[in-house]
XYZ file of C-alpha atoms in Angstrom:
245
model
C 27.333 97.461 -50.275
C 31.093 97.953 -50.086
C 33.146 95.328 -48.259
C 36.454 96.418 -46.756
C 39.194 94.380 -45.115
C 41.335 96.174 -42.528
C 44.548 94.606 -41.240
C 46.677 95.927 -38.401
C 50.054 94.210 -37.996
C 51.332 94.604 -34.441
C 54.490 93.359 -32.772
C 52.693 90.474 -31.061
C 49.390 89.992 -32.894
C 47.844 90.904 -36.224
C 44.204 92.009 -36.198
C 41.831 91.443 -39.093
C 38.496 93.202 -39.523
C 35.910 92.732 -42.261
C 33.438 95.574 -42.781
C 30.154 95.943 -44.634
C 30.303 99.621 -45.441
C 31.334 100.992 -42.028
C 29.941 98.154 -39.909
C 32.450 95.663 -38.514
C 30.944 92.229 -39.192
C 33.893 89.942 -38.405
C 37.189 90.338 -36.602
C 39.875 88.197 -35.049
C 43.572 88.247 -34.187
C 46.421 85.845 -34.853
C 50.088 85.846 -33.782
C 52.068 88.049 -36.148
C 54.806 85.454 -36.385
C 52.548 82.498 -37.127
C 49.486 83.021 -39.327
C 49.209 80.993 -42.530
C 48.006 81.661 -46.059
C 44.826 79.650 -45.436
C 43.779 82.074 -42.719
C 44.094 85.001 -45.112
C 42.436 83.115 -47.965
C 39.331 82.525 -45.852
C 38.776 86.264 -45.555
C 38.985 86.743 -49.303
C 36.116 84.322 -49.872
C 34.004 87.304 -48.766
C 35.446 89.194 -51.777
C 36.379 92.525 -50.216
C 36.314 95.563 -52.493
C 38.954 97.396 -50.494
C 41.998 96.361 -48.459
C 43.978 98.552 -46.077
C 47.009 97.613 -43.994
C 48.836 99.329 -41.151
C 52.004 97.807 -39.762
C 54.744 98.408 -37.211
C 56.614 95.255 -38.310
C 58.254 95.764 -41.742
C 59.176 92.090 -42.255
C 55.643 90.905 -41.456
C 54.187 93.544 -43.767
C 56.385 92.335 -46.639
C 55.318 88.746 -45.985
C 51.637 89.691 -45.972
C 51.936 91.665 -49.218
C 53.485 88.600 -50.832
C 50.646 86.385 -49.612
C 48.053 88.805 -50.935
C 49.419 88.796 -54.486
C 47.689 85.497 -55.322
C 44.488 86.345 -53.454
C 43.633 89.897 -54.395
C 43.983 91.812 -57.646
C 42.721 95.178 -56.397
C 44.722 98.049 -55.007
C 46.075 97.559 -51.508
C 46.229 100.714 -49.394
C 49.135 100.792 -46.951
C 49.267 103.468 -44.282
C 52.360 105.604 -44.699
C 53.038 104.379 -48.239
C 50.092 105.199 -50.491
C 47.518 106.505 -48.040
C 47.871 108.962 -45.149
C 46.172 109.285 -41.795
C 44.113 112.491 -42.084
C 45.027 114.069 -38.758
C 47.422 116.929 -38.049
C 50.530 115.309 -36.581
C 52.573 117.477 -34.202
C 55.079 114.735 -33.365
C 58.649 116.064 -33.734
C 59.729 112.992 -35.725
C 56.610 111.893 -37.662
C 58.546 109.234 -39.595
C 59.427 107.530 -36.288
C 55.845 107.366 -35.057
C 54.173 103.959 -35.146
C 51.208 103.903 -37.511
C 49.099 102.169 -34.844
C 49.391 105.181 -32.538
C 48.418 107.653 -35.247
C 45.514 105.514 -36.475
C 44.220 105.170 -32.912
C 44.418 108.939 -32.412
C 42.584 109.600 -35.672
C 39.871 107.025 -34.975
C 39.262 108.413 -31.499
C 39.103 111.969 -32.850
C 36.307 110.885 -35.177
C 34.380 108.705 -32.734
C 34.810 110.459 -29.361
C 34.855 113.978 -27.964
C 38.243 115.746 -27.949
C 40.460 116.571 -26.151
C 41.162 112.937 -25.470
C 43.744 110.288 -24.773
C 43.848 106.757 -26.163
C 45.580 104.248 -23.907
C 46.612 101.208 -25.925
C 47.361 98.176 -23.751
C 49.357 96.183 -26.284
C 52.937 94.922 -26.533
C 53.772 98.365 -25.204
C 51.358 100.592 -23.307
C 51.021 103.846 -25.222
C 49.269 107.059 -24.268
C 48.225 109.028 -27.350
C 46.941 112.553 -26.802
C 44.617 114.458 -29.140
C 43.960 118.177 -28.634
C 40.605 119.919 -28.629
C 41.450 120.952 -32.205
C 41.834 117.229 -33.048
C 45.607 117.354 -33.484
C 47.863 114.478 -32.457
C 50.118 115.984 -29.781
C 52.242 112.984 -28.779
C 52.127 110.916 -25.627
C 53.982 108.316 -23.585
C 55.269 104.762 -23.993
C 55.541 102.259 -21.162
C 56.509 98.540 -21.178
C 53.494 96.335 -21.833
C 52.012 93.929 -19.310
C 53.384 90.761 -20.898
C 56.821 92.355 -21.287
C 56.781 93.312 -17.616
C 55.819 89.773 -16.567
C 58.513 88.211 -18.762
C 61.135 90.567 -17.365
C 60.067 89.709 -13.819
C 60.402 85.992 -14.514
C 63.766 86.314 -16.259
C 65.242 88.512 -13.549
C 64.237 86.410 -10.547
C 65.072 82.879 -9.483
C 61.946 81.942 -7.561
C 59.027 83.928 -8.967
C 56.789 81.856 -11.279
C 55.569 82.684 -14.767
C 51.813 83.246 -14.548
C 48.851 83.627 -16.825
C 47.392 86.988 -15.965
C 43.779 87.225 -14.823
C 41.691 89.302 -12.427
C 43.181 89.279 -8.907
C 40.951 87.872 -6.197
C 41.990 90.485 -3.636
C 44.139 93.600 -3.457
C 46.443 91.961 -0.922
C 47.582 88.646 -2.366
C 47.953 85.638 -0.061
C 50.237 83.625 -2.342
C 52.942 84.504 -4.857
C 50.789 84.196 -7.978
C 48.037 86.358 -6.493
C 50.627 88.905 -5.341
C 51.940 89.191 -8.909
C 48.441 89.492 -10.358
C 47.479 92.177 -7.877
C 50.725 94.082 -8.292
C 50.539 94.099 -12.086
C 46.811 94.813 -12.498
C 46.418 97.417 -9.768
C 49.866 98.814 -10.546
C 49.185 99.349 -14.257
C 45.706 100.749 -13.535
C 47.149 103.138 -10.961
C 49.916 104.213 -13.319
C 47.327 104.779 -16.044
C 45.186 106.972 -13.817
C 48.098 109.026 -12.520
C 49.576 109.674 -15.961
C 46.187 110.770 -17.263
C 45.901 113.146 -14.304
C 49.344 114.566 -15.152
C 48.363 115.069 -18.808
C 45.172 116.839 -17.726
C 47.191 119.067 -15.380
C 49.593 119.901 -18.206
C 46.854 120.689 -20.740
C 44.611 122.277 -18.091
C 41.714 120.317 -19.607
C 39.672 117.258 -18.765
C 40.161 114.431 -21.244
C 37.947 111.771 -22.736
C 39.807 108.517 -22.015
C 39.538 105.503 -24.316
C 41.214 102.151 -23.666
C 42.074 99.769 -26.482
C 44.466 96.899 -27.180
C 44.676 93.275 -26.148
C 44.851 93.811 -22.373
C 42.381 96.714 -22.160
C 39.482 94.561 -20.929
C 41.650 93.326 -18.075
C 42.702 96.786 -16.877
C 39.574 98.914 -17.349
C 37.631 97.623 -14.288
C 40.486 98.797 -12.041
C 40.926 102.272 -13.544
C 39.015 105.332 -12.351
C 39.937 107.444 -15.377
C 39.184 105.142 -18.320
C 35.696 105.963 -19.616
C 35.375 103.883 -22.777
C 36.585 100.465 -23.886
C 36.990 100.116 -27.658
C 38.983 96.991 -28.425
C 38.583 97.444 -32.202
C 39.465 101.133 -32.354
C 42.408 100.617 -34.715
C 40.400 98.567 -37.210
C 37.630 101.183 -37.157
C 40.241 103.855 -37.767
C 41.616 102.022 -40.790
C 38.109 101.774 -42.238
C 37.561 105.495 -41.660
C 40.862 106.315 -43.368
C 39.866 104.203 -46.334
C 36.691 106.221 -46.778
C 34.983 105.431 -50.071
C 38.061 104.678 -52.188
C 37.559 101.935 -54.761
């Protein structure tokens, strides 16, 4: 049975997924700026046969490659360097496209019915559209939830910094609940309306998949999101890896 380790380095967090063949058996995330060698070493006690990395943070990717040198002697596959995402990419500037967006689009095209859109609620909120022919068409980028909250705090004198959670009511009765309601219902409403606009543009109904760190928080408030797949990117990396040894 082949063991594979998939690593997705994001701006805020890095996700790790260990697979037996194509079954995800262990996964966790750690801050991209703060994980230690011991954390990585623990994964290699499972002796993976394959390792694949996708990254949108060049400095963190270089650091991870350095850490891996003393832990792993096999070939390391790195998306965009020595392995490609097998999906037709119609982005006008493919070299400027974040690997996370393309991997999400590819994974969704393999696991869900196209045409589709993947909404990734991460550091940024990205909408990634895949055609009925399973081509990556492009999408939209919007400031992420945490970025929006930080901006709100920095730009106002009296509004508090809050830890986001489910709002108790639509109409908040105190400042913290007002912020929660505004952010959660606001992002969910924006998500639904943008998906409607994409469907109007394509003249097709879309399968809608939510992923990313805040996806569980937003999905209950969205009418358009059909599937929640928090580990979509890791699954995509494993699918890209295929049976390479």
